[in-house]
mmCIF file of C-alpha atoms in Angstrom:
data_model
loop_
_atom_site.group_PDB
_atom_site.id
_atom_site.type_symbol
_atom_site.label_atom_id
_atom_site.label_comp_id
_atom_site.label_asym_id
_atom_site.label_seq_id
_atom_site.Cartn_x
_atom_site.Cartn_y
_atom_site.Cartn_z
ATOM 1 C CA UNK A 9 -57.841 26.897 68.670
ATOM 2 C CA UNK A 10 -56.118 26.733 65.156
ATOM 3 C CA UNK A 11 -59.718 26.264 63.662
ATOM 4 C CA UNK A 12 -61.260 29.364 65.405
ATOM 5 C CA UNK A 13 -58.571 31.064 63.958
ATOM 6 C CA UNK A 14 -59.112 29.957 60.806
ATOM 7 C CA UNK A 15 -62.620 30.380 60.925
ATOM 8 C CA UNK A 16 -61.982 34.343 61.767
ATOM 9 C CA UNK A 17 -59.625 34.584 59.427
ATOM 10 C CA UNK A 18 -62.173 33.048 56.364
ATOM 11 C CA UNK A 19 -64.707 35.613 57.634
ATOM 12 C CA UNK A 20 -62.686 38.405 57.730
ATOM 13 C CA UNK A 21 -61.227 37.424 53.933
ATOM 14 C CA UNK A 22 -65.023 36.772 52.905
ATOM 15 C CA UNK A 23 -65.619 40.708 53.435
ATOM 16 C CA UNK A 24 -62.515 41.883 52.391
ATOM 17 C CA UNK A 25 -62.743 44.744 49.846
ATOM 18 C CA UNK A 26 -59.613 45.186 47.935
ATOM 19 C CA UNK A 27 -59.051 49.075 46.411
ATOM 20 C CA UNK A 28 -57.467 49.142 42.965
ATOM 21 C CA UNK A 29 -53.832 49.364 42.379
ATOM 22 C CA UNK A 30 -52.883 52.814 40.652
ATOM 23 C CA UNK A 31 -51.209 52.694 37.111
ATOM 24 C CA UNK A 32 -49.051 55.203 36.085
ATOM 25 C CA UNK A 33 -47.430 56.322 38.961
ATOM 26 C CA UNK A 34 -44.490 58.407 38.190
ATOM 27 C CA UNK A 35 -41.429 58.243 41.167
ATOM 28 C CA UNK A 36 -39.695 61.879 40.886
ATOM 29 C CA UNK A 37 -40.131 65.570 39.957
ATOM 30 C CA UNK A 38 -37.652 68.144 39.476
ATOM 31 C CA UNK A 39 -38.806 71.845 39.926
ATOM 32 C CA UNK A 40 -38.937 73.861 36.286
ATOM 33 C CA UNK A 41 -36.212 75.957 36.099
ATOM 34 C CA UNK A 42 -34.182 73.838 38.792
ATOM 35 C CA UNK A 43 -30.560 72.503 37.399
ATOM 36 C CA UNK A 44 -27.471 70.531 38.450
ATOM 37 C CA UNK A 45 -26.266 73.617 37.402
ATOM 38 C CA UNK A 46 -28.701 75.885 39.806
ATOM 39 C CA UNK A 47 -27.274 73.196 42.353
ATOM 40 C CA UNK A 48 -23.491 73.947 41.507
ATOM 41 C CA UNK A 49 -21.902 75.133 44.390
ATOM 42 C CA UNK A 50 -24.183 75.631 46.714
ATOM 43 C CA UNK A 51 -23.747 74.272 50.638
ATOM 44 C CA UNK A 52 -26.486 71.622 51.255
ATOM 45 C CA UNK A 53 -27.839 70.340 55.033
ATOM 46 C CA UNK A 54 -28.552 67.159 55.325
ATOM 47 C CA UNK A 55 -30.982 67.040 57.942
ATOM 48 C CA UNK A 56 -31.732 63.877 60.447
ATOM 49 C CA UNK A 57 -33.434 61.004 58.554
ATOM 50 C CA UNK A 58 -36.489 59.705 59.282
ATOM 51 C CA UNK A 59 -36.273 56.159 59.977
ATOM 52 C CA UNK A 60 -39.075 53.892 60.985
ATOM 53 C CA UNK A 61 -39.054 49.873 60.542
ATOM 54 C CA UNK A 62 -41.493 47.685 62.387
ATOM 55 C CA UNK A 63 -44.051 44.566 61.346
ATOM 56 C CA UNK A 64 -47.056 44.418 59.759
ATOM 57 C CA UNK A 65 -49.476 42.019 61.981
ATOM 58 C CA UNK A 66 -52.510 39.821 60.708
ATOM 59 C CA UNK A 67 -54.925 42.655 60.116
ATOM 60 C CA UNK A 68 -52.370 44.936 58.567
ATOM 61 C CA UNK A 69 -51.670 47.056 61.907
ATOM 62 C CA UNK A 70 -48.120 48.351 61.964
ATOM 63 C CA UNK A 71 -46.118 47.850 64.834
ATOM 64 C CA UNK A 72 -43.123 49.185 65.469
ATOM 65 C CA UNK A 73 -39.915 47.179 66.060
ATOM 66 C CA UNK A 74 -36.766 49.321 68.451
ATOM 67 C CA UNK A 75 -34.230 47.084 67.414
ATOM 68 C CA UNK A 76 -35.087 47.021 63.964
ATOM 69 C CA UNK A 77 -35.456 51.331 63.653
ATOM 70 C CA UNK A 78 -31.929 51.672 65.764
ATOM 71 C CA UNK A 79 -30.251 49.139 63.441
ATOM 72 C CA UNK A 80 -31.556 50.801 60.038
ATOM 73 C CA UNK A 81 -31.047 54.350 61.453
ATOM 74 C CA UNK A 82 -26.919 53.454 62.000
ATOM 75 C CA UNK A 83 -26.776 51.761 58.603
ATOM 76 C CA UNK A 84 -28.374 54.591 56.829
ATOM 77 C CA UNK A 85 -26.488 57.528 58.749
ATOM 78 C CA UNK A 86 -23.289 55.436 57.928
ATOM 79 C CA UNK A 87 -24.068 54.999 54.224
ATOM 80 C CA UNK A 88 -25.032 58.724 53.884
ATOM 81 C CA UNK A 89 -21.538 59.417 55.622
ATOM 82 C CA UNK A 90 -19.553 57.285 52.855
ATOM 83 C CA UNK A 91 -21.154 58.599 50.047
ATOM 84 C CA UNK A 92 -20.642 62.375 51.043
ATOM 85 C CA UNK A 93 -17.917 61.961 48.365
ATOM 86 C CA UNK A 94 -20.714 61.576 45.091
ATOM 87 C CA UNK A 95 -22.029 65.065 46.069
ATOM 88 C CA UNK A 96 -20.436 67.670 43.740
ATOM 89 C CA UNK A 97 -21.723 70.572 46.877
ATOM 90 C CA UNK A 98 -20.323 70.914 50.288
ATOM 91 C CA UNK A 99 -23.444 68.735 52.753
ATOM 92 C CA UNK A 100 -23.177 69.574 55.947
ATOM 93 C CA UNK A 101 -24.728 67.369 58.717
ATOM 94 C CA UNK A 102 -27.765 68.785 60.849
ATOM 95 C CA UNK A 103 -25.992 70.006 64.187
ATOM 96 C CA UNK A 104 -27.504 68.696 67.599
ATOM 97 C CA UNK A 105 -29.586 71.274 68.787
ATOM 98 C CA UNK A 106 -32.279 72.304 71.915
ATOM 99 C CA UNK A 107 -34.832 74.235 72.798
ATOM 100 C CA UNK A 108 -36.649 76.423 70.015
ATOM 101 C CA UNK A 109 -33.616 75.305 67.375
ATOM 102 C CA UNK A 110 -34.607 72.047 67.992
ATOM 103 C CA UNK A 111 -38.189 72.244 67.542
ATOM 104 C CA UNK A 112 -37.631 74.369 64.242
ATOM 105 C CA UNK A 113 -36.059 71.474 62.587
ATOM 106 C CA UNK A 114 -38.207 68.783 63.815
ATOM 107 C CA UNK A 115 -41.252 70.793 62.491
ATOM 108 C CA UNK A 116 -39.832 71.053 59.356
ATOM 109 C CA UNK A 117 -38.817 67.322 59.281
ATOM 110 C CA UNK A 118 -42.454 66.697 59.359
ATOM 111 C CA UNK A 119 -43.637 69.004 57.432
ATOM 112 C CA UNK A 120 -41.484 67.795 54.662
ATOM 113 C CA UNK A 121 -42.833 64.147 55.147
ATOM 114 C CA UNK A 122 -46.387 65.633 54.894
ATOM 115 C CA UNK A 123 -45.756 67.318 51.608
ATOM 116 C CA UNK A 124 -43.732 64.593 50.266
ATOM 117 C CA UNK A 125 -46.556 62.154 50.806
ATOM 118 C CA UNK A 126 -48.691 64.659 49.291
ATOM 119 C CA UNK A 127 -47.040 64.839 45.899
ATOM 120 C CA UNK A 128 -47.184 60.980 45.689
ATOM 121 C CA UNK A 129 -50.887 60.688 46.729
ATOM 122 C CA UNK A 130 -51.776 63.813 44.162
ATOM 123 C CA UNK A 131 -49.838 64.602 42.239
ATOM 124 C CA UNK A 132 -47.525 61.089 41.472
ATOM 125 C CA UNK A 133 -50.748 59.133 40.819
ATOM 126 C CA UNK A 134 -52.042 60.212 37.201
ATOM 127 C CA UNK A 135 -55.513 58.759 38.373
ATOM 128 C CA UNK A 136 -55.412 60.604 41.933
ATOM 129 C CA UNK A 137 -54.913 63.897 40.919
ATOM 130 C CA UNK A 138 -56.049 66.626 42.088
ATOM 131 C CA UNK A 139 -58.051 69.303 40.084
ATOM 132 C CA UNK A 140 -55.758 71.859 41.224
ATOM 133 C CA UNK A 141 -52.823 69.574 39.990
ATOM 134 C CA UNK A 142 -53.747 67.841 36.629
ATOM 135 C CA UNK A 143 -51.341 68.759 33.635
ATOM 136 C CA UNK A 144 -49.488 71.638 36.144
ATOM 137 C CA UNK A 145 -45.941 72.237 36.640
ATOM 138 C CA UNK A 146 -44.813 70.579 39.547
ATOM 139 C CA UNK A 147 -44.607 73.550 42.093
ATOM 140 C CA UNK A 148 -45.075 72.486 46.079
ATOM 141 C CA UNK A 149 -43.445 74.413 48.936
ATOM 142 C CA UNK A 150 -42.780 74.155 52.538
ATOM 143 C CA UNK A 151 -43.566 77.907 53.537
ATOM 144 C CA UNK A 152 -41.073 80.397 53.886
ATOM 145 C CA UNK A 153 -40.256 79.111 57.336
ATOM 146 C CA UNK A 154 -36.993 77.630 55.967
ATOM 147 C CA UNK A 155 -35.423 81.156 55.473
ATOM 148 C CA UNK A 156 -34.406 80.989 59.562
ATOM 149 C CA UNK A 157 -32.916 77.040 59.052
ATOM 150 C CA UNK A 158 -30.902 78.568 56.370
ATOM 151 C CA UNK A 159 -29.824 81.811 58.290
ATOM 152 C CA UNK A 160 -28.377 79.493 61.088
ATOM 153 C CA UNK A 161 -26.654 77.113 59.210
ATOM 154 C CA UNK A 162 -25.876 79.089 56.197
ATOM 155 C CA UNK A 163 -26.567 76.292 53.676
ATOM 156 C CA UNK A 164 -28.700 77.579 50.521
ATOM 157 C CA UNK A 165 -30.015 73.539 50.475
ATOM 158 C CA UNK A 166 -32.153 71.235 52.437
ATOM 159 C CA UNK A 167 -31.967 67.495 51.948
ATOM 160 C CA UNK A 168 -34.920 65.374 53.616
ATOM 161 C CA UNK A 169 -34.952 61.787 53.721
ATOM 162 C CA UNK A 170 -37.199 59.732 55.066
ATOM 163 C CA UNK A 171 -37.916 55.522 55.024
ATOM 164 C CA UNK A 172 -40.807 53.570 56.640
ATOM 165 C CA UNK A 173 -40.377 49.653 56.438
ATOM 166 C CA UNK A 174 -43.075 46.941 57.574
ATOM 167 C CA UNK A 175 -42.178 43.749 57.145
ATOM 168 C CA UNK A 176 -45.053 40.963 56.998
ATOM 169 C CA UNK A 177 -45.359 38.872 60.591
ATOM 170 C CA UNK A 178 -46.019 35.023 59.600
ATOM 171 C CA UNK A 179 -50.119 35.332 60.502
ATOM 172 C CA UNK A 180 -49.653 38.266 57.883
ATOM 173 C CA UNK A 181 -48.090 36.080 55.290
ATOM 174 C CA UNK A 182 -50.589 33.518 56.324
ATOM 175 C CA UNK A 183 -53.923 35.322 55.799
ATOM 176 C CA UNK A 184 -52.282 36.735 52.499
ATOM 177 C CA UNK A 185 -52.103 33.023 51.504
ATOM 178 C CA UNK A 186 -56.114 32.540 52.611
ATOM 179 C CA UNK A 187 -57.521 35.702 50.799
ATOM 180 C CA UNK A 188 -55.802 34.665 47.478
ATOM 181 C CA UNK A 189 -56.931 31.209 47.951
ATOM 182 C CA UNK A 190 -60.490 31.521 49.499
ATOM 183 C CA UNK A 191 -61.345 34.206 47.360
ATOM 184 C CA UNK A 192 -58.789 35.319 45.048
ATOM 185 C CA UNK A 193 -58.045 38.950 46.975
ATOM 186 C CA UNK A 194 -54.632 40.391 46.692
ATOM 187 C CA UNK A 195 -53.560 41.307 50.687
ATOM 188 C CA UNK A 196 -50.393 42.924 50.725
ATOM 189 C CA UNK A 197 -47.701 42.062 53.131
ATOM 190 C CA UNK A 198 -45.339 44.563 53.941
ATOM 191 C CA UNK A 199 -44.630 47.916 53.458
ATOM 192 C CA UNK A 200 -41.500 49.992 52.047
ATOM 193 C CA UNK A 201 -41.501 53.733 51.690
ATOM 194 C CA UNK A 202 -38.968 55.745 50.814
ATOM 195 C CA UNK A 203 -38.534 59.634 49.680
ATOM 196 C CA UNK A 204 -35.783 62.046 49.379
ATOM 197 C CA UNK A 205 -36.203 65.630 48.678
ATOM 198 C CA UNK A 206 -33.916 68.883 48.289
ATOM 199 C CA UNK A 207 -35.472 72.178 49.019
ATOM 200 C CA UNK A 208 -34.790 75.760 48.692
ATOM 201 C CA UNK A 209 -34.252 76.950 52.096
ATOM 202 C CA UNK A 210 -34.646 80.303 51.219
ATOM 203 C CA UNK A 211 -38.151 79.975 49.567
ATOM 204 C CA UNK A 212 -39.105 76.704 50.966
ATOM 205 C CA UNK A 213 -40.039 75.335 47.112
ATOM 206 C CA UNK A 214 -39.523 71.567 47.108
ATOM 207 C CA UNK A 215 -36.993 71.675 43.712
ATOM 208 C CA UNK A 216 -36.107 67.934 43.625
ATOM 209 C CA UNK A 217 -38.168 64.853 45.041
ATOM 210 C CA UNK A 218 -37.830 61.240 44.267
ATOM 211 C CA UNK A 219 -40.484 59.270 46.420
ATOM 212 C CA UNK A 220 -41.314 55.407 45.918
ATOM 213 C CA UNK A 221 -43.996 53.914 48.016
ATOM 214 C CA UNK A 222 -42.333 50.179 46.550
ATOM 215 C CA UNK A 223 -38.332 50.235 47.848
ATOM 216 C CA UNK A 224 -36.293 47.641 47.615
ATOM 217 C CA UNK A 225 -33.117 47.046 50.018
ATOM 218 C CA UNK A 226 -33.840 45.205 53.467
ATOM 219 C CA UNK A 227 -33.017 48.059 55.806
ATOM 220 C CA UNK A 228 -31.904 45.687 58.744
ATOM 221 C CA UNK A 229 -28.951 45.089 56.762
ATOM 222 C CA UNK A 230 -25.908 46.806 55.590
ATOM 223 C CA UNK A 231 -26.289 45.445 52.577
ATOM 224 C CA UNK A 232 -29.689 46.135 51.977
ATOM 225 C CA UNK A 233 -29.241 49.485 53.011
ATOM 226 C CA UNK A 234 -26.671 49.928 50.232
ATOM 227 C CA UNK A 235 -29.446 49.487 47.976
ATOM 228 C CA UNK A 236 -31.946 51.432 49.435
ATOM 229 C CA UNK A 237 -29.833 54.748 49.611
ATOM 230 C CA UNK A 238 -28.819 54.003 45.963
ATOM 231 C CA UNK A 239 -32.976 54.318 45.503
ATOM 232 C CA UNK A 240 -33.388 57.345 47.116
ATOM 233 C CA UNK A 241 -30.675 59.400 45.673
ATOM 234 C CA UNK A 242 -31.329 58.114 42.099
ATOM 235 C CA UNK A 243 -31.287 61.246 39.793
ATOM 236 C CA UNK A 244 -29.980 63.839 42.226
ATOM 237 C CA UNK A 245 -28.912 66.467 40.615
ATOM 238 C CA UNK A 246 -25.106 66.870 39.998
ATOM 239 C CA UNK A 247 -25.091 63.075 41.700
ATOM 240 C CA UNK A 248 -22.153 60.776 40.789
ATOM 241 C CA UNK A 249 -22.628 57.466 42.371
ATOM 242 C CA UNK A 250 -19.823 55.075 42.358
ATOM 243 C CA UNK A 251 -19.670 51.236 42.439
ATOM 244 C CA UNK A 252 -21.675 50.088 45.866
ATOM 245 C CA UNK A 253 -22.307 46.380 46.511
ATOM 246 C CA UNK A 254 -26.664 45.539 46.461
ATOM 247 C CA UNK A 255 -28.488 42.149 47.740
#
């Protein structure tokens, strides 16, 4: 059995194409014109994080893991709560909500985590650049949809964040280990996302993002969590961070 498996796993390195890693990839963007002092006392909703942790199997699939997403989602809600106290603006939590309310804010939850991802992909990556977006200001909006959010919460402010973890299973690790040594392939194994954006909710403009497709901070623990929120809020405008403990 073990050599069939090996056997697959030689042919599948033997035709493995590897893309290029992008150089120069820059990790945030603040809107021109957009200030700490633009920020200054303005009320700011923190909407629901996105949270997503699961494993990475042999052939790269992601899988997720329930244990894993519930345990990172109450570490990172509780770190957000304790560091309320850095913000120099009033953050309000997003209420629990139904019906069209509901939807609203979940649309715009993704739709954030579609732009977000967008900015890295072109705009980030000097090499992956758009046309549209080489040597331009960086200017990306969510659509003026965000004028009701703001009109029922009265916060000026959005803050998205969002975190997608894959951690490498052991026939993961394993065929990593083959391709470099069969035929000197780099396989990644794992995968950690993270990105954290203010908006304008009353133009929708995306005026602060910091989004890095490399995280450190092992989400399944407090600890590591510590870390990883650090990441995310590094170079928030008007941001004081105090003393946290990292891994």
């Amino acid at each position: 059995m073990m050599n069939k498996w090996l056997a697959a796993a030689i042919l599948a390195v033997s035709f493995l194409v590897v893309a290029p890693m992008a150089h120069g990839q820059e990790k945030g963007a603040v809107r021109e014109g957009f200030s700490a002092e633009t920020l200054s006392g303005k009320k700011i909703l923190l909407f629901r994080p996105s949270v997503w942790v699961g494993e990475q199997s042999t052939g790269g699939l992601a899988e997720p893991n329930a244990d894993w997403t519930a345990q990172a989602r109450e570490f990172l809600n509780a770190e957000l709560a304790r560091r309320q106290i850095e913000f120099s603006n009033e953050l309000i939590i997003e209420p629990d909500l139904v019906g069209e309310d509901a939807k609203l804010f979940s649309e715009h939850r993704a739709l954030f985590n579609s732009v977000a991802s967008s900015v890295v992909n072109y705009q980030f990556f000097a090499g992956n650049r758009l046309p549209t977006r080489k040597n331009k200001a960086f200017d990306w909006t969510l659509g003026e949809g965000t004028k009701a959010i703001a009109e029922r919460t009265g916060a000026q402010y959005g803050l998205f964040v969002r975190t997608e973890d894959q951690y490498g299973s052991f026939g993961r690790k394993m065929f990593q280990v083959l391709a470099i040594g069969l035929v000197g392939a780099g396989v990644s194994s794992g995968k950690h996302v993270g990105y954290a954006g203010l908006v304008d909710l009353h133009t929708g403009n995306l005026v602060w993002l910091n989004a890095d497709e490399q995280m450190g901070g092992d989400v399944r623990t407090e600890e590591g969590m510590q870390k990883r929120v650090g990441q995310l809020l590094e170079d928030f405008p008007g941001f004081k961070p105090v003393a946290t403990a990292t891994k």
